[in-house]
Amino acid sequence: MKKKILKGTGLLVLLLVINLISSYCFIRVDLTSEKRYTLSDQSCKLVKSLDKPLKVILYLNGDLNPAFDRLRTSVNDMLDELSVYSTHGIILQNINPSAAPDEKSRQEHYLRMNNKGMRGLSVNERDREGKLSSKVIFPWAELIYNGDTIQVSLLKKNMNLTPQEVLNTSAGELEYNITEGLRVLTITNPDRIAFIEGHGEWSEPYVYEATNLLSKYYNVDRGQLSGNPEELLPYKVLIIASPKKAFTEKEKFALDQYLMNGGRILWLVDGIKISLQDFDGTGESSTLKQDVNLDDMLFTYGVRINPVTVQDMQCTAIRLASSKDGSKEAFTTLPWYFAPLINPSAENIITRNISSLKSEFVSTISFVGNSQLKKQVLLSTSPNAHTLRVPEKVSLRYVEMPADESYFNEPNIPVAGLIEGEFPSAFINQLTPDSCTELPQGRLQQSKNTRIIVVATGSIIKNEWKGQGDEAQPMPLGYDEVSGEQLGNADFVTNAVNYLAENEQWLNLRSHNYKLRLLKKQAINENRGFYEFINIATPPLLLLIAGFLFSRHRKKKQR
């Protein structure tokens, strides 16, 4: 009896000691192979910095299929992990947009969601009898902090992936998507970036969506180059989006010295130009080199934009009028080889896990010169591409051409690249252009460690407009109206600028890859009865075995 009391007292003391230690030492152990429950240091630091509670409204609710139910579980797990590090906690509110008393109320709720930018997803499912049913789900969440609200997409569409791979990628990017939304809500002193004007670059309406996206993170300006590089130094990143007119030497000097001082530039420069007047009138146009007087600069920085036009078997479609049936005009959808779906590289955090990009009249790049610079391809064509050299014509007649692999025989041609390192000045051994102003520290011959991104088309940052006059609305950046697909243009532009602005630590969160350990559907259907029997019979059988062993053990002790 005394031994039992001592043993019990010792156990109680041990539990008290463990509890005391745990109250002072915060320890969490993640036993999953892919570290599903391990948050990055920057996420923990961000959540700890919140001085008010964070409210999360989760719309991924209702009668979900197993795949989306797993995604919802992953979201709840992620919020649980984040709440552990939050001083003021996370308030979670679950809303099912489809749970309305009648159809009218449900459609009104859907419309309110859509007006906020949270579009529903129609999911078609078949039951065991093969009957098809459809439901609308909303894989979205709203983060509300300090009176501000932001919508966060929980499902990242990617046309290059299967539906199951999309769910896997979406689960892996939850930390990135949620903390990225929270970061936008908590930015208090944003960096400045600028679109360069004065050379026929895309006007504000055509970069409306890109500006809107980037303004979540930065103060976005527009301005012309004066020849004084010091005026550019307050800007973290400069964006040159599809110039049509030549840069003067004075303007080039300002850009060069800005880069030498550690500035970053996103160059979106077309390699060719066509006559839109000829193309709209006759359906074809000769191509000419787009000479904006930047070739020598870019060559010095290690890249060349080639004056060619890409055709690609992997492309978007074009609608052409085919005939008129009375007063109704009929249209035919045909592949438009001059509008490639550009493939993102899986080897770089800027382009990892994003969908192909929409583009049109694309040229190519080549890395040249300085071997000391680090160069990486970011975007490339599909394995089945072809290039036309100037002055070969761009023509609608190509839509009638069959997709012949013997013609589309140029694989994976680089279209965009990242270059990092210490750049030589493009003005070494040259006089300073007239009326230029040097930096206070004098003219620099070599840059600090910096980075640029060069894209051989300006089309990827351009958004289309729908409607006319006061009813005109901008289309989402990268949206393909013919297929209804949302492509990866917005992700690429945002990631590229964030990387140039040295915010790549957040992009690293996109590299998580969770395994969805799915059951084989064929095996389930073939052996459904067996699996049901095992799941129903096993628990009571285990209880019977445990009871039998416990009873036998007691009888032995009584003997």
PDB file of C-alpha atoms in Angstrom, residues 273-500:
ATOM      1  CA  LYS A 273       6.246  45.565 -84.518  1.00  0.00           C
ATOM      2  CA  ILE A 274       3.400  45.167 -86.991  1.00  0.00           C
ATOM      3  CA  SER A 275       1.052  47.593 -88.679  1.00  0.00           C
ATOM      4  CA  LEU A 276      -2.286  47.181 -86.892  1.00  0.00           C
ATOM      5  CA  GLN A 277      -3.909  49.214 -89.663  1.00  0.00           C
ATOM      6  CA  ASP A 278      -2.749  46.694 -92.280  1.00  0.00           C
ATOM      7  CA  PHE A 279      -3.631  43.742 -90.068  1.00  0.00           C
ATOM      8  CA  ASP A 280      -7.151  44.998 -89.302  1.00  0.00           C
ATOM      9  CA  GLY A 281      -7.749  45.820 -92.971  1.00  0.00           C
ATOM     10  CA  THR A 282      -6.274  42.825 -94.774  1.00  0.00           C
ATOM     11  CA  GLY A 283      -5.682  40.233 -92.057  1.00  0.00           C
ATOM     12  CA  GLU A 284      -1.908  40.362 -92.451  1.00  0.00           C
ATOM     13  CA  SER A 285       1.070  42.607 -91.851  1.00  0.00           C
ATOM     14  CA  SER A 286       4.790  42.499 -92.431  1.00  0.00           C
ATOM     15  CA  THR A 287       6.948  42.486 -89.305  1.00  0.00           C
ATOM     16  CA  LEU A 288       9.670  45.007 -88.562  1.00  0.00           C
ATOM     17  CA  LYS A 289      12.257  45.159 -85.798  1.00  0.00           C
ATOM     18  CA  GLN A 290      11.018  47.247 -82.857  1.00  0.00           C
ATOM     19  CA  ASP A 291      14.008  49.562 -82.450  1.00  0.00           C
ATOM     20  CA  VAL A 292      13.700  51.601 -79.261  1.00  0.00           C
ATOM     21  CA  ASN A 293      17.459  52.159 -78.913  1.00  0.00           C
ATOM     22  CA  LEU A 294      17.896  49.802 -75.958  1.00  0.00           C
ATOM     23  CA  ASP A 295      19.798  46.972 -77.662  1.00  0.00           C
ATOM     24  CA  ASP A 296      23.269  48.186 -76.659  1.00  0.00           C
ATOM     25  CA  MET A 297      22.237  48.666 -73.017  1.00  0.00           C
ATOM     26  CA  LEU A 298      20.595  45.264 -72.693  1.00  0.00           C
ATOM     27  CA  PHE A 299      23.549  43.596 -74.445  1.00  0.00           C
ATOM     28  CA  THR A 300      25.894  45.134 -71.863  1.00  0.00           C
ATOM     29  CA  TYR A 301      23.621  43.780 -69.131  1.00  0.00           C
ATOM     30  CA  GLY A 302      23.844  40.255 -70.602  1.00  0.00           C
ATOM     31  CA  VAL A 303      20.722  39.778 -72.732  1.00  0.00           C
ATOM     32  CA  ARG A 304      19.539  40.278 -76.300  1.00  0.00           C
ATOM     33  CA  ILE A 305      15.951  40.541 -77.546  1.00  0.00           C
ATOM     34  CA  ASN A 306      15.763  38.768 -80.894  1.00  0.00           C
ATOM     35  CA  PRO A 307      13.666  40.337 -83.721  1.00  0.00           C
ATOM     36  CA  VAL A 308      11.566  37.239 -84.358  1.00  0.00           C
ATOM     37  CA  THR A 309       7.891  36.340 -83.960  1.00  0.00           C
ATOM     38  CA  VAL A 310       6.969  33.171 -82.075  1.00  0.00           C
ATOM     39  CA  GLN A 311       4.330  30.736 -83.278  1.00  0.00           C
ATOM     40  CA  ASP A 312       3.346  27.983 -80.862  1.00  0.00           C
ATOM     41  CA  MET A 313       1.102  24.932 -81.001  1.00  0.00           C
ATOM     42  CA  GLN A 314       0.249  25.688 -77.366  1.00  0.00           C
ATOM     43  CA  CYS A 315      -1.746  28.867 -77.856  1.00  0.00           C
ATOM     44  CA  THR A 316      -5.020  30.625 -77.178  1.00  0.00           C
ATOM     45  CA  ALA A 317      -7.827  30.601 -79.730  1.00  0.00           C
ATOM     46  CA  ILE A 318      -9.280  33.351 -81.886  1.00  0.00           C
ATOM     47  CA  ARG A 319     -12.912  33.808 -82.931  1.00  0.00           C
ATOM     48  CA  LEU A 320     -13.401  34.626 -86.595  1.00  0.00           C
ATOM     49  CA  ALA A 321     -16.645  35.396 -88.419  1.00  0.00           C
ATOM     50  CA  SER A 322     -17.466  32.422 -90.620  1.00  0.00           C
ATOM     51  CA  SER A 323     -20.895  33.172 -92.110  1.00  0.00           C
ATOM     52  CA  LYS A 324     -24.161  34.996 -91.612  1.00  0.00           C
ATOM     53  CA  ASP A 325     -27.363  33.124 -91.009  1.00  0.00           C
ATOM     54  CA  GLY A 326     -29.995  35.767 -91.717  1.00  0.00           C
ATOM     55  CA  SER A 327     -29.315  38.554 -89.242  1.00  0.00           C
ATOM     56  CA  LYS A 328     -27.183  36.366 -86.991  1.00  0.00           C
ATOM     57  CA  GLU A 329     -23.438  36.224 -87.524  1.00  0.00           C
ATOM     58  CA  ALA A 330     -21.718  32.886 -86.897  1.00  0.00           C
ATOM     59  CA  PHE A 331     -18.193  32.566 -85.498  1.00  0.00           C
ATOM     60  CA  THR A 332     -15.567  29.861 -85.681  1.00  0.00           C
ATOM     61  CA  THR A 333     -12.955  29.300 -82.965  1.00  0.00           C
ATOM     62  CA  LEU A 334      -9.510  28.517 -84.338  1.00  0.00           C
ATOM     63  CA  PRO A 335      -5.978  28.256 -82.846  1.00  0.00           C
ATOM     64  CA  TRP A 336      -4.091  31.553 -82.996  1.00  0.00           C
ATOM     65  CA  TYR A 337      -0.456  30.456 -83.170  1.00  0.00           C
ATOM     66  CA  PHE A 338       0.756  34.036 -82.678  1.00  0.00           C
ATOM     67  CA  ALA A 339      -0.745  34.052 -79.151  1.00  0.00           C
ATOM     68  CA  PRO A 340       1.440  31.521 -77.304  1.00  0.00           C
ATOM     69  CA  LEU A 341       0.616  30.199 -73.855  1.00  0.00           C
ATOM     70  CA  ILE A 342       4.041  30.850 -72.348  1.00  0.00           C
ATOM     71  CA  ASN A 343       5.321  28.254 -69.890  1.00  0.00           C
ATOM     72  CA  PRO A 344       6.686  29.378 -66.486  1.00  0.00           C
ATOM     73  CA  SER A 345       9.846  27.757 -65.150  1.00  0.00           C
ATOM     74  CA  ALA A 346       9.420  25.452 -62.166  1.00  0.00           C
ATOM     75  CA  GLU A 347      13.021  26.181 -61.121  1.00  0.00           C
ATOM     76  CA  ASN A 348      12.525  29.749 -59.889  1.00  0.00           C
ATOM     77  CA  ILE A 349      10.356  31.050 -57.048  1.00  0.00           C
ATOM     78  CA  ILE A 350       9.026  33.841 -59.289  1.00  0.00           C
ATOM     79  CA  THR A 351       7.372  31.393 -61.670  1.00  0.00           C
ATOM     80  CA  ARG A 352       6.929  28.252 -59.568  1.00  0.00           C
ATOM     81  CA  ASN A 353       3.339  26.965 -59.324  1.00  0.00           C
ATOM     82  CA  ILE A 354       1.819  29.604 -61.602  1.00  0.00           C
ATOM     83  CA  SER A 355      -0.244  28.915 -64.711  1.00  0.00           C
ATOM     84  CA  SER A 356       0.861  29.557 -68.294  1.00  0.00           C
ATOM     85  CA  LEU A 357       0.764  33.183 -69.437  1.00  0.00           C
ATOM     86  CA  LYS A 358      -1.408  34.722 -72.118  1.00  0.00           C
ATOM     87  CA  SER A 359       0.554  36.645 -74.762  1.00  0.00           C
ATOM     88  CA  GLU A 360       0.549  37.823 -78.376  1.00  0.00           C
ATOM     89  CA  PHE A 361       3.244  38.681 -80.952  1.00  0.00           C
ATOM     90  CA  VAL A 362       6.070  37.446 -78.744  1.00  0.00           C
ATOM     91  CA  SER A 363       9.793  37.552 -79.462  1.00  0.00           C
ATOM     92  CA  THR A 364      12.629  35.604 -77.802  1.00  0.00           C
ATOM     93  CA  ILE A 365      15.697  36.378 -75.695  1.00  0.00           C
ATOM     94  CA  SER A 366      19.282  35.120 -75.690  1.00  0.00           C
ATOM     95  CA  PHE A 367      21.743  35.433 -72.824  1.00  0.00           C
ATOM     96  CA  VAL A 368      25.021  36.985 -74.005  1.00  0.00           C
ATOM     97  CA  GLY A 369      28.280  38.408 -72.751  1.00  0.00           C
ATOM     98  CA  ASN A 370      29.229  38.718 -69.071  1.00  0.00           C
ATOM     99  CA  SER A 371      29.673  35.259 -67.520  1.00  0.00           C
ATOM    100  CA  GLN A 372      29.957  36.743 -64.011  1.00  0.00           C
ATOM    101  CA  LEU A 373      26.246  37.532 -63.959  1.00  0.00           C
ATOM    102  CA  LYS A 374      23.733  34.930 -62.797  1.00  0.00           C
ATOM    103  CA  LYS A 375      21.137  34.277 -65.518  1.00  0.00           C
ATOM    104  CA  GLN A 376      17.971  32.195 -65.333  1.00  0.00           C
ATOM    105  CA  VAL A 377      15.171  31.563 -67.813  1.00  0.00           C
ATOM    106  CA  LEU A 378      11.781  32.466 -66.330  1.00  0.00           C
ATOM    107  CA  LEU A 379       9.413  31.969 -69.271  1.00  0.00           C
ATOM    108  CA  SER A 380       9.700  29.886 -72.426  1.00  0.00           C
ATOM    109  CA  THR A 381       7.661  28.509 -75.291  1.00  0.00           C
ATOM    110  CA  SER A 382       6.210  24.995 -75.376  1.00  0.00           C
ATOM    111  CA  PRO A 383       8.209  22.101 -76.853  1.00  0.00           C
ATOM    112  CA  ASN A 384       6.437  22.782 -80.178  1.00  0.00           C
ATOM    113  CA  ALA A 385       7.225  26.300 -81.372  1.00  0.00           C
ATOM    114  CA  HIS A 386       8.432  28.043 -84.519  1.00  0.00           C
ATOM    115  CA  THR A 387       9.973  31.476 -85.112  1.00  0.00           C
ATOM    116  CA  LEU A 388       9.453  33.846 -88.043  1.00  0.00           C
ATOM    117  CA  ARG A 389      12.206  36.323 -88.794  1.00  0.00           C
ATOM    118  CA  VAL A 390      11.519  39.895 -89.910  1.00  0.00           C
ATOM    119  CA  PRO A 391      10.058  40.820 -92.347  1.00  0.00           C
ATOM    120  CA  GLU A 392       7.996  37.603 -92.567  1.00  0.00           C
ATOM    121  CA  LYS A 393       4.302  38.329 -92.312  1.00  0.00           C
ATOM    122  CA  VAL A 394       1.883  37.846 -89.454  1.00  0.00           C
ATOM    123  CA  SER A 395      -1.276  36.584 -91.145  1.00  0.00           C
ATOM    124  CA  LEU A 396      -4.706  35.207 -90.296  1.00  0.00           C
ATOM    125  CA  ARG A 397      -4.107  32.573 -92.964  1.00  0.00           C
ATOM    126  CA  TYR A 398      -2.030  30.652 -90.440  1.00  0.00           C
ATOM    127  CA  VAL A 399      -5.228  29.650 -88.583  1.00  0.00           C
ATOM    128  CA  GLU A 400      -5.939  27.222 -91.418  1.00  0.00           C
ATOM    129  CA  MET A 401      -2.537  25.559 -91.025  1.00  0.00           C
ATOM    130  CA  PRO A 402      -2.595  22.135 -89.305  1.00  0.00           C
ATOM    131  CA  ALA A 403      -0.569  21.685 -86.135  1.00  0.00           C
ATOM    132  CA  ASP A 404       2.346  19.856 -87.748  1.00  0.00           C
ATOM    133  CA  GLU A 405       5.238  18.975 -85.405  1.00  0.00           C
ATOM    134  CA  SER A 406       7.689  19.074 -88.321  1.00  0.00           C
ATOM    135  CA  TYR A 407       6.907  22.818 -88.621  1.00  0.00           C
ATOM    136  CA  PHE A 408       6.687  23.513 -84.886  1.00  0.00           C
ATOM    137  CA  ASN A 409      10.121  22.030 -84.266  1.00  0.00           C
ATOM    138  CA  GLU A 410      11.819  24.600 -81.996  1.00  0.00           C
ATOM    139  CA  PRO A 411      11.437  23.523 -78.354  1.00  0.00           C
ATOM    140  CA  ASN A 412      11.371  25.608 -75.172  1.00  0.00           C
ATOM    141  CA  ILE A 413      12.666  28.922 -76.560  1.00  0.00           C
ATOM    142  CA  PRO A 414      13.405  31.473 -73.782  1.00  0.00           C
ATOM    143  CA  VAL A 415      11.039  34.436 -73.710  1.00  0.00           C
ATOM    144  CA  ALA A 416      11.931  36.035 -70.352  1.00  0.00           C
ATOM    145  CA  GLY A 417      14.928  35.902 -68.051  1.00  0.00           C
ATOM    146  CA  LEU A 418      16.242  37.043 -64.679  1.00  0.00           C
ATOM    147  CA  ILE A 419      19.770  38.486 -64.475  1.00  0.00           C
ATOM    148  CA  GLU A 420      21.471  39.181 -61.142  1.00  0.00           C
ATOM    149  CA  GLY A 421      24.861  40.412 -60.044  1.00  0.00           C
ATOM    150  CA  GLU A 422      27.146  43.413 -60.508  1.00  0.00           C
ATOM    151  CA  PHE A 423      26.433  44.962 -63.909  1.00  0.00           C
ATOM    152  CA  PRO A 424      28.935  46.969 -65.948  1.00  0.00           C
ATOM    153  CA  SER A 425      27.770  50.420 -66.989  1.00  0.00           C
ATOM    154  CA  ALA A 426      26.531  50.792 -70.568  1.00  0.00           C
ATOM    155  CA  PHE A 427      28.408  54.133 -70.648  1.00  0.00           C
ATOM    156  CA  ILE A 428      31.931  52.905 -69.858  1.00  0.00           C
ATOM    157  CA  ASN A 429      34.493  54.822 -71.985  1.00  0.00           C
ATOM    158  CA  GLN A 430      31.758  57.197 -73.183  1.00  0.00           C
ATOM    159  CA  LEU A 431      31.172  60.849 -72.509  1.00  0.00           C
ATOM    160  CA  THR A 432      28.283  61.814 -70.297  1.00  0.00           C
ATOM    161  CA  PRO A 433      25.400  62.825 -72.613  1.00  0.00           C
ATOM    162  CA  ASP A 434      24.656  66.547 -72.808  1.00  0.00           C
ATOM    163  CA  SER A 435      22.390  68.061 -70.111  1.00  0.00           C
ATOM    164  CA  CYS A 436      22.660  64.921 -67.949  1.00  0.00           C
ATOM    165  CA  THR A 437      23.162  65.134 -64.197  1.00  0.00           C
ATOM    166  CA  GLU A 438      25.562  62.754 -62.472  1.00  0.00           C
ATOM    167  CA  LEU A 439      24.876  61.233 -59.059  1.00  0.00           C
ATOM    168  CA  PRO A 440      26.327  63.075 -56.025  1.00  0.00           C
ATOM    169  CA  GLN A 441      28.930  60.320 -55.632  1.00  0.00           C
ATOM    170  CA  GLY A 442      29.940  60.733 -59.284  1.00  0.00           C
ATOM    171  CA  ARG A 443      29.423  58.559 -62.319  1.00  0.00           C
ATOM    172  CA  LEU A 444      29.408  54.846 -61.522  1.00  0.00           C
ATOM    173  CA  GLN A 445      31.153  52.311 -63.777  1.00  0.00           C
ATOM    174  CA  GLN A 446      29.847  49.174 -62.093  1.00  0.00           C
ATOM    175  CA  SER A 447      26.646  48.465 -60.223  1.00  0.00           C
ATOM    176  CA  LYS A 448      26.040  47.301 -56.720  1.00  0.00           C
ATOM    177  CA  ASN A 449      24.634  43.768 -56.479  1.00  0.00           C
ATOM    178  CA  THR A 450      21.248  44.150 -58.149  1.00  0.00           C
ATOM    179  CA  ARG A 451      18.804  42.436 -60.531  1.00  0.00           C
ATOM    180  CA  ILE A 452      16.733  42.954 -63.671  1.00  0.00           C
ATOM    181  CA  ILE A 453      14.046  40.947 -65.465  1.00  0.00           C
ATOM    182  CA  VAL A 454      13.763  41.143 -69.265  1.00  0.00           C
ATOM    183  CA  VAL A 455      10.617  39.951 -71.096  1.00  0.00           C
ATOM    184  CA  ALA A 456      10.522  39.922 -74.921  1.00  0.00           C
ATOM    185  CA  THR A 457       6.908  41.100 -75.125  1.00  0.00           C
ATOM    186  CA  GLY A 458       4.816  43.815 -73.538  1.00  0.00           C
ATOM    187  CA  SER A 459       1.591  41.863 -74.078  1.00  0.00           C
ATOM    188  CA  ILE A 460       1.757  39.937 -70.811  1.00  0.00           C
ATOM    189  CA  ILE A 461       1.111  43.056 -68.691  1.00  0.00           C
ATOM    190  CA  LYS A 462      -1.672  44.456 -70.881  1.00  0.00           C
ATOM    191  CA  ASN A 463      -5.301  44.017 -69.844  1.00  0.00           C
ATOM    192  CA  GLU A 464      -8.216  44.141 -72.275  1.00  0.00           C
ATOM    193  CA  TRP A 465     -11.412  46.129 -71.815  1.00  0.00           C
ATOM    194  CA  LYS A 466     -14.993  45.032 -72.328  1.00  0.00           C
ATOM    195  CA  GLY A 467     -17.794  47.399 -73.325  1.00  0.00           C
ATOM    196  CA  GLN A 468     -17.620  51.004 -74.482  1.00  0.00           C
ATOM    197  CA  GLY A 469     -17.812  54.472 -72.997  1.00  0.00           C
ATOM    198  CA  ASP A 470     -19.031  54.721 -69.422  1.00  0.00           C
ATOM    199  CA  GLU A 471     -19.912  51.020 -69.430  1.00  0.00           C
ATOM    200  CA  ALA A 472     -16.373  49.883 -70.245  1.00  0.00           C
ATOM    201  CA  GLN A 473     -14.887  47.504 -67.679  1.00  0.00           C
ATOM    202  CA  PRO A 474     -11.295  46.215 -67.437  1.00  0.00           C
ATOM    203  CA  MET A 475     -10.885  42.481 -67.905  1.00  0.00           C
ATOM    204  CA  PRO A 476      -8.773  40.690 -65.276  1.00  0.00           C
ATOM    205  CA  LEU A 477      -5.109  40.562 -66.236  1.00  0.00           C
ATOM    206  CA  GLY A 478      -4.475  37.273 -68.032  1.00  0.00           C
ATOM    207  CA  TYR A 479      -8.144  36.419 -68.568  1.00  0.00           C
ATOM    208  CA  ASP A 480      -8.799  34.633 -71.876  1.00  0.00           C
ATOM    209  CA  GLU A 481     -12.316  35.478 -72.979  1.00  0.00           C
ATOM    210  CA  VAL A 482     -12.550  32.684 -75.568  1.00  0.00           C
ATOM    211  CA  SER A 483     -11.737  29.814 -73.187  1.00  0.00           C
ATOM    212  CA  GLY A 484     -12.880  31.514 -69.976  1.00  0.00           C
ATOM    213  CA  GLU A 485      -9.517  30.605 -68.378  1.00  0.00           C
ATOM    214  CA  GLN A 486      -7.734  32.840 -65.887  1.00  0.00           C
ATOM    215  CA  LEU A 487      -4.053  32.544 -66.810  1.00  0.00           C
ATOM    216  CA  GLY A 488      -0.912  33.347 -64.832  1.00  0.00           C
ATOM    217  CA  ASN A 489      -0.112  36.902 -65.997  1.00  0.00           C
ATOM    218  CA  ALA A 490      -1.178  38.602 -62.760  1.00  0.00           C
ATOM    219  CA  ASP A 491       0.834  36.165 -60.631  1.00  0.00           C
ATOM    220  CA  PHE A 492       3.921  36.632 -62.794  1.00  0.00           C
ATOM    221  CA  VAL A 493       3.823  40.452 -62.769  1.00  0.00           C
ATOM    222  CA  THR A 494       3.221  40.570 -59.002  1.00  0.00           C
ATOM    223  CA  ASN A 495       5.915  37.984 -58.248  1.00  0.00           C
ATOM    224  CA  ALA A 496       8.422  39.635 -60.588  1.00  0.00           C
ATOM    225  CA  VAL A 497       8.057  43.050 -58.962  1.00  0.00           C
ATOM    226  CA  ASN A 498       8.078  41.561 -55.444  1.00  0.00           C
ATOM    227  CA  TYR A 499      11.283  39.696 -56.265  1.00  0.00           C
ATOM    228  CA  LEU A 500      12.938  42.771 -57.744  1.00  0.00           C
TER     229      LEU A 500
END
